[in-house]
Short mmCIF file of C-alpha atoms in Angstrom, two decimals:
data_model
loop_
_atom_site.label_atom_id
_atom_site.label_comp_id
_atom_site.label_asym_id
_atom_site.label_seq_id
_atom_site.Cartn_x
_atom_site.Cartn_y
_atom_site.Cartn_z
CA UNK A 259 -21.57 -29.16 19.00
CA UNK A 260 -23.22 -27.11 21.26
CA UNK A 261 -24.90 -23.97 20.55
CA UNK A 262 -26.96 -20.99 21.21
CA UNK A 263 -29.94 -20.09 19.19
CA UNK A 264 -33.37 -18.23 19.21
CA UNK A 265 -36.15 -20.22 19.88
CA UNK A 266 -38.73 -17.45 18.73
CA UNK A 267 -38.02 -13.43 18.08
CA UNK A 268 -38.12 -11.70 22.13
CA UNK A 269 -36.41 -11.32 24.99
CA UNK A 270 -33.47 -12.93 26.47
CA UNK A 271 -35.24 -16.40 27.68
CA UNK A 272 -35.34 -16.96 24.09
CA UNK A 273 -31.98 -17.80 23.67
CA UNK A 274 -31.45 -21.86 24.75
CA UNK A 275 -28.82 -24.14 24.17
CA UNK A 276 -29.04 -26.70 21.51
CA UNK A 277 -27.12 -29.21 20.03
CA UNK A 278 -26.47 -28.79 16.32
CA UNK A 279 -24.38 -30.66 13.46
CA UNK A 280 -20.66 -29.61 13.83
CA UNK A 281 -20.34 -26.90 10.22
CA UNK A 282 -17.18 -28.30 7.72
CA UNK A 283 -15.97 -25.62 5.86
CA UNK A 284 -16.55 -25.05 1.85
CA UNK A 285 -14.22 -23.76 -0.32
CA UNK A 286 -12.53 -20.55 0.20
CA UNK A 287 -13.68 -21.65 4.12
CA UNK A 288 -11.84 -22.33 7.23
CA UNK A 289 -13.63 -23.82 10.26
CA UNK A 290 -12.67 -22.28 13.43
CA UNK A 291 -12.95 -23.39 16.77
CA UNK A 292 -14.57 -21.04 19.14
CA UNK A 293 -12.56 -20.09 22.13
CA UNK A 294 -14.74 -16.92 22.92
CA UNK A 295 -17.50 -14.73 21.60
CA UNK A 296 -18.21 -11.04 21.85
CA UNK A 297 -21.78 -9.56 22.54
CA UNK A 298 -22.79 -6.88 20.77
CA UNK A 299 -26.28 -4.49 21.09
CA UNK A 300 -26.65 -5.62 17.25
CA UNK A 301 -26.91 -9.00 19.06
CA UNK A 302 -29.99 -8.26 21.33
CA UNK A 303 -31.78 -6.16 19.07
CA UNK A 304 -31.81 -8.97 15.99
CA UNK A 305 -33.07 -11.48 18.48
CA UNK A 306 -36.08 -9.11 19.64
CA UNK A 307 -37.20 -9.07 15.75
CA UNK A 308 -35.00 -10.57 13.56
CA UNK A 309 -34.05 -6.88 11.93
CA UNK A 310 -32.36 -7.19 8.59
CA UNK A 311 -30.15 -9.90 8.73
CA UNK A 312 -30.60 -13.12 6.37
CA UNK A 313 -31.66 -16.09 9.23
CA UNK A 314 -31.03 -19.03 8.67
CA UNK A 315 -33.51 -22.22 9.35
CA UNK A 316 -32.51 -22.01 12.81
CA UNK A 317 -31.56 -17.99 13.85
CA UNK A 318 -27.72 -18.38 15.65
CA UNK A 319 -26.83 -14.83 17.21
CA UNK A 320 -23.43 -13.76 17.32
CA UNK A 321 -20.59 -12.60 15.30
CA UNK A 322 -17.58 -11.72 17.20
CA UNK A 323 -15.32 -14.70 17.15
CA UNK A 324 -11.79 -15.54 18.68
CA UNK A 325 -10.65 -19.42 18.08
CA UNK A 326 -8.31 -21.60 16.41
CA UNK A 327 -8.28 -23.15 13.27
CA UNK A 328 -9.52 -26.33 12.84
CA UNK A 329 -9.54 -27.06 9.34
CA UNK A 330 -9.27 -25.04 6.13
CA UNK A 331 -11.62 -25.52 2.76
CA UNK A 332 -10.40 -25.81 -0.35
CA UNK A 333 -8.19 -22.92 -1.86
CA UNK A 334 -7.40 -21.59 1.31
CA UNK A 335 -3.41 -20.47 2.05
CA UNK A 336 -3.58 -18.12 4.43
CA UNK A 337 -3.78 -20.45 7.57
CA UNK A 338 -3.79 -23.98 8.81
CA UNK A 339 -4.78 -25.79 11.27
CA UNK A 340 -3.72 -24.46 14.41
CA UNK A 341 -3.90 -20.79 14.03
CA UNK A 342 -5.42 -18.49 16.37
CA UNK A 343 -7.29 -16.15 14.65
CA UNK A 344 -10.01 -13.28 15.42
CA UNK A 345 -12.78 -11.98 13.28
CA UNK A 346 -16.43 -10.78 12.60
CA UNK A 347 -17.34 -13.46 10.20
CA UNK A 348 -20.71 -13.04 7.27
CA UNK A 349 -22.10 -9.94 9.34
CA UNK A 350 -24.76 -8.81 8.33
CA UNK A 351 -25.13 -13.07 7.17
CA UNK A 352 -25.93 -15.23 9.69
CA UNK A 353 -22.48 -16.38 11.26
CA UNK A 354 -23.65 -18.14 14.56
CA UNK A 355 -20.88 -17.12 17.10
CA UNK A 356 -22.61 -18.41 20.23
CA UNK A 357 -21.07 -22.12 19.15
CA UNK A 358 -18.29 -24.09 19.62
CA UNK A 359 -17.58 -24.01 15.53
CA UNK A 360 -18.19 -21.38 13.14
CA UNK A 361 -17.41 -21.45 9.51
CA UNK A 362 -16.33 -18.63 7.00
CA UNK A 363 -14.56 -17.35 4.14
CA UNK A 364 -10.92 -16.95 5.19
CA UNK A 365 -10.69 -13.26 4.62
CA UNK A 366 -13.33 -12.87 7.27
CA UNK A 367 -10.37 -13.54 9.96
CA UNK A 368 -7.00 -12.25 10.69
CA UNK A 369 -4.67 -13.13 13.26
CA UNK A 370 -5.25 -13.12 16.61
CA UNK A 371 -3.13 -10.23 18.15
CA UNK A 372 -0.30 -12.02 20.18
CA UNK A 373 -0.82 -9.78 22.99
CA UNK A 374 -4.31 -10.47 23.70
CA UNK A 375 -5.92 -14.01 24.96
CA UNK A 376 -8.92 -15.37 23.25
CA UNK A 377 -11.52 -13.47 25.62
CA UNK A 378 -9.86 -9.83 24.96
CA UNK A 379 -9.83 -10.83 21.41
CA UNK A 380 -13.43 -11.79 21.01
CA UNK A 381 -14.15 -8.13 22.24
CA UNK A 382 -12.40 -6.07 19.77
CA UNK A 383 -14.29 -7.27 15.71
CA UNK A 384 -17.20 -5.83 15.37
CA UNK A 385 -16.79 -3.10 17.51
CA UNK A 386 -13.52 -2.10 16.84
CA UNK A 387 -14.00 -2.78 12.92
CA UNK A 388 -16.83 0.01 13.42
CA UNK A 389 -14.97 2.49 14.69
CA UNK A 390 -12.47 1.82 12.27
CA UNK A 391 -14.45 2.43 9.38
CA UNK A 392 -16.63 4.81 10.55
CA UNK A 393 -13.28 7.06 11.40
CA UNK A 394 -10.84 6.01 9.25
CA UNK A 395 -12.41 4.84 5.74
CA UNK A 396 -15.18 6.99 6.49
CA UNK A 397 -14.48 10.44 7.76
CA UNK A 398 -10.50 10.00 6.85
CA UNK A 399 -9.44 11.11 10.45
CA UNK A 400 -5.99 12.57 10.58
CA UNK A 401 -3.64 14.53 13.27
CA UNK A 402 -4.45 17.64 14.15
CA UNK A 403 -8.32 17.14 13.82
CA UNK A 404 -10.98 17.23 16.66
CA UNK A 405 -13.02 14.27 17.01
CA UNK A 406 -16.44 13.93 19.18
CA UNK A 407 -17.11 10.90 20.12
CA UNK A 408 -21.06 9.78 21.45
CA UNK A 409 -21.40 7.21 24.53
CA UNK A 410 -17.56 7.12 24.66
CA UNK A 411 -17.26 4.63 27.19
CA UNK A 412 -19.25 1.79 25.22
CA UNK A 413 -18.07 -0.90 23.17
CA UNK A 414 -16.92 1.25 19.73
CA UNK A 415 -16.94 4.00 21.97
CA UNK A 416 -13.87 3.13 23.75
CA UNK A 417 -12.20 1.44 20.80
CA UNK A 418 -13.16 4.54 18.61
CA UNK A 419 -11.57 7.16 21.44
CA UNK A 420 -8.27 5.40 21.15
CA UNK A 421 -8.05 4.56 17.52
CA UNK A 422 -8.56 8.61 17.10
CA UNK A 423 -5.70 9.34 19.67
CA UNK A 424 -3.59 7.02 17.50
CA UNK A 425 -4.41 8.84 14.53
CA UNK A 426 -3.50 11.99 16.37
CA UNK A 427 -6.83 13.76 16.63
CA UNK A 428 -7.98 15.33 19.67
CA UNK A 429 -10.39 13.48 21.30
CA UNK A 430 -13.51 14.34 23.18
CA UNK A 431 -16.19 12.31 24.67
CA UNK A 432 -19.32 12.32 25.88
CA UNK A 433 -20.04 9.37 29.15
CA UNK A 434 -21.30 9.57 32.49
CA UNK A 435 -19.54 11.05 35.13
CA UNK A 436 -18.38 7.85 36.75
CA UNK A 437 -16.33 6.89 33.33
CA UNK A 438 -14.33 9.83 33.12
CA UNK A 439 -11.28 8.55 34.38
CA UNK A 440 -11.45 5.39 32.41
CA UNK A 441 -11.90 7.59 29.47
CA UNK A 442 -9.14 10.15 30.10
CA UNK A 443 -6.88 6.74 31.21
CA UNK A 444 -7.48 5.67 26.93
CA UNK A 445 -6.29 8.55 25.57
CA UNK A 446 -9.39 11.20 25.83
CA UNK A 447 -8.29 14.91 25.68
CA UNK A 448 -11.72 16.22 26.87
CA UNK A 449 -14.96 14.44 28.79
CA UNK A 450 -18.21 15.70 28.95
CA UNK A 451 -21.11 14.51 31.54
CA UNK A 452 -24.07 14.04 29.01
CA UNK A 453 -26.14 14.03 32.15
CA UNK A 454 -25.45 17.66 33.29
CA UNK A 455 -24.44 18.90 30.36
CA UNK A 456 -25.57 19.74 26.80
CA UNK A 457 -22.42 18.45 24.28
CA UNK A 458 -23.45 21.61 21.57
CA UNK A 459 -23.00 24.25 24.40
CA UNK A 460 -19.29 23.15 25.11
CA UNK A 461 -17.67 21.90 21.99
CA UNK A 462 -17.35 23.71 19.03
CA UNK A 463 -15.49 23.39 15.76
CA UNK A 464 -15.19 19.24 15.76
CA UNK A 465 -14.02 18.00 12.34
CA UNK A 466 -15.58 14.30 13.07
CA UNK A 467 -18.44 13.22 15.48
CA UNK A 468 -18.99 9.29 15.61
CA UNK A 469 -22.33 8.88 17.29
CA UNK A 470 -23.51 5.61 18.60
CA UNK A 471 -27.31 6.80 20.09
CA UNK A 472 -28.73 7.60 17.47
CA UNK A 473 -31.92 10.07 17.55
CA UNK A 474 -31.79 13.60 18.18
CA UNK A 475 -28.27 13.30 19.05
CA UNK A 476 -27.19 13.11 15.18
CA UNK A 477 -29.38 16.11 14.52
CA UNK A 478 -27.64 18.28 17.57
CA UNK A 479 -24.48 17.22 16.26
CA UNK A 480 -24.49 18.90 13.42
CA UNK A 481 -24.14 22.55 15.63
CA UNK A 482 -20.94 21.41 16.72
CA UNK A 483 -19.32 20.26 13.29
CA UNK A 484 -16.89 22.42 11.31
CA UNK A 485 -18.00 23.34 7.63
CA UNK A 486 -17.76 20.42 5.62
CA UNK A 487 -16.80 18.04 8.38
CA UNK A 488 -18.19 14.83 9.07
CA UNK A 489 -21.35 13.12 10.77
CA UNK A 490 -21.33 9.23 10.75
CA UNK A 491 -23.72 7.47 12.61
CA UNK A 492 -24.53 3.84 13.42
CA UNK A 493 -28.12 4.06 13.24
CA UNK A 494 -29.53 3.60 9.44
CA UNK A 495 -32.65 5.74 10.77
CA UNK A 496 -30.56 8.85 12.34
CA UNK A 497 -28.88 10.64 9.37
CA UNK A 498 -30.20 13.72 9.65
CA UNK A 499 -31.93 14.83 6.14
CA UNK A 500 -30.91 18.71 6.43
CA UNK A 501 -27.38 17.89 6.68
CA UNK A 502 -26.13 21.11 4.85
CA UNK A 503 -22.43 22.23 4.40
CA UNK A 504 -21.19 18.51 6.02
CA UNK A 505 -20.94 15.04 5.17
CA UNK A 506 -23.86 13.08 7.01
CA UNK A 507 -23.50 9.22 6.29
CA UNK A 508 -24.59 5.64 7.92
CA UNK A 509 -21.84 3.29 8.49
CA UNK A 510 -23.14 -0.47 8.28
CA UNK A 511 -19.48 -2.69 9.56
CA UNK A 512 -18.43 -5.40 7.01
CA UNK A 513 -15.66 -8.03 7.30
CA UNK A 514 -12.48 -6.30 6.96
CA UNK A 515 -8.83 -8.61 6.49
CA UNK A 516 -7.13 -4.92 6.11
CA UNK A 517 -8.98 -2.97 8.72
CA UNK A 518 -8.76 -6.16 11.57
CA UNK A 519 -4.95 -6.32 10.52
CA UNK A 520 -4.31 -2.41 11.28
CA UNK A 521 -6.28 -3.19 14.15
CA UNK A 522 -4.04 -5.78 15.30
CA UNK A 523 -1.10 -3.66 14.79
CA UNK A 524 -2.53 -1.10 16.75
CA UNK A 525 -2.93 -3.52 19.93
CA UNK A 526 0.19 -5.18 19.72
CA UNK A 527 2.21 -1.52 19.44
CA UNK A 528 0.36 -1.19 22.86
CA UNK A 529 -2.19 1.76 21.41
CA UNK A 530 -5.72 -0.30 21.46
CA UNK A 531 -6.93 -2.03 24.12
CA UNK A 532 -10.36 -3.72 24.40
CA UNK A 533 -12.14 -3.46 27.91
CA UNK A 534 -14.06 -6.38 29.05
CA UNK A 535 -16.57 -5.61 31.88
CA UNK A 536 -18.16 -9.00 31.99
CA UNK A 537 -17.12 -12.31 30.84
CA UNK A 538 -19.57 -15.48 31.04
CA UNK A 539 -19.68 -19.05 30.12
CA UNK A 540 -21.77 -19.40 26.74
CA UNK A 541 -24.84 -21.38 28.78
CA UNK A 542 -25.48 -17.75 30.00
CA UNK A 543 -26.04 -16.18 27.20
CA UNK A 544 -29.45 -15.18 28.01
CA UNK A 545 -27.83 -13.70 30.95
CA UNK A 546 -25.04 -11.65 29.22
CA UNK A 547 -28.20 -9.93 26.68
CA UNK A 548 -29.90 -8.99 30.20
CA UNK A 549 -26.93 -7.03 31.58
CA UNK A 550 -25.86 -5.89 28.10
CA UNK A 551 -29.73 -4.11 27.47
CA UNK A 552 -29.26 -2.37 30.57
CA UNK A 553 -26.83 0.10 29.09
CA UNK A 554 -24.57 0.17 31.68
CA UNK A 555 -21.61 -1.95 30.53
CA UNK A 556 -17.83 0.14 30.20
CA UNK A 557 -16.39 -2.09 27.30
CA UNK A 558 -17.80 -5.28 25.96
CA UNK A 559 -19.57 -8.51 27.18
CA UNK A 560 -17.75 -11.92 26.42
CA UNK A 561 -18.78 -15.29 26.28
CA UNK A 562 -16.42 -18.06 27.11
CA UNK A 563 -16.91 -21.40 24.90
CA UNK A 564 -13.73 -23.36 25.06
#
């Protein structure tokens, strides 16, 4: 099959396409066909330096998958051949997305949502399986509540703005100027321009921030937040350590049957939908880090396989 991999830890030219042995799936396994893959900014910054995941002999980025089934291991009932399915198998594992077949435990999947093709699908996993947790499982978002939300118009940015509208928080965000309307088009109740203006001189009283940057961000987040509301960051290295009267924690995403299945219903009642700014054929992989370390993307980067 073919596949992407990193030659050495660096920039993009390190990704090149390979051919590798087709995976067959162990028990408890399905093997999925890859129709599309998601890139994410954990996906650039592993192949820089490896980070923490576990590698493999041969590193394979990627973990946002949307395929059929091919085959199913031993034990498994909950598909068969056939299926379309969506998921964000082994993270933080080695799951090798960037392929035309990845294997993993069933669970790691759920079905694909029927309203979305194989490209949208491959955008929502790990991002939207993020925001999920970091909002829901994490900080318990419910109606009524205000909820800041960092680089709004990114990958879990987006997908975190609307999941909190569903939930029936209000909903502010922070973005550039020239993603307001996309922002206020998903459900935001409040934009602010991060460029001109400083996010702890105009909100007040927030009962959640989700904050995707990381830094001194997290720390000036904490003005904003409501006693005993909470702080969850993406970034292991940004939870602030004088985090008195809230809840300050780290969200790490993990495969989720429950959360991608609430996250299915979601899209197919029409309340989520994943924006794709750039889709490319998997040979350009290198191509799709390039554009994605620029910053710059509204929504997510796909790779086309099938």
């Amino acid at each position: 099959m073919r596949a992407v991999v990193v030659s050495k830890w660096g920039g993009p030219e390190v990704l090149v396409e390979t051919q590798a042995e087709r995976p067959e799936p162990g028990m408890g396994e399905i093997l999925v066909r890859v129709h599309a893959a998601g890139v994410n900014p954990v996906d650039w910054k592993t192949r820089e330096s490896g980070a923490f995941i576990a590698w493999g002999p041969v590193p394979a980025v990627g973990w946002d998958v949307s395929g059929t089934v091919e085959a199913v291991g031993p034990g498994v009932t909950l598909y068969r051949a056939g299926d379309e399915v969506y998921g964000m198998p082994r993270f933080p594992q080695q799951a090798g997305a960037y392929a035309e077949y990845v294997t993993a435990p069933a669970r790691h999947f759920a079905r694909k949502p029927a309203s979305l093709d194989h490209v949208q699908a491959a955008a929502l996993p790990l991002a939207a399986l993020t925001a999920w947790q970091a909002l829901v499982d994490t900080a318990g978002v419910s109606a009524g509540q205000r909820v800041l939300v960092h680089a709004a118009a990114g990958g879990v940015g987006h997908l975190a703005v609307q999941i909190a509208k569903a939930r029936g928080a209000y909903v502010i965000g922070t973005a550039s100027a020239a993603k307001h309307d996309v922002l206020r088009e998903l459900g935001a109740d409040e934009v602010i321009d991060y460029r001109t203006t400083d996010f702890e001189d105009a909100v007040s009283g927030v009962d959640v921030v989700l904050d995707a940057i990381g830094g001194e961000y997290a720390r000036r987040s904490l003005k904003v937040l409501k006693p005993g509301g909470h702080l969850v960051t993406l970034l292991g290295d940004s939870v602030p350590d004088d985090a008195e009267g809230v809840h300050a924690a780290w969200v790490l995403v993990e495969p989720d049957l429950g959360g991608l299945r609430e996250i299915t219903d979601l899209v197919d009642r029409g309340l989520l939908k994943p924006l794709v700014d750039t889709v490319l054929p998997l040979e350009q992989a290198a191509k799709a880090h390039e554009i994605g370390e620029q910053g710059r993307t509204t929504g997510k980067i796909v790779l086309t396989v099938v």
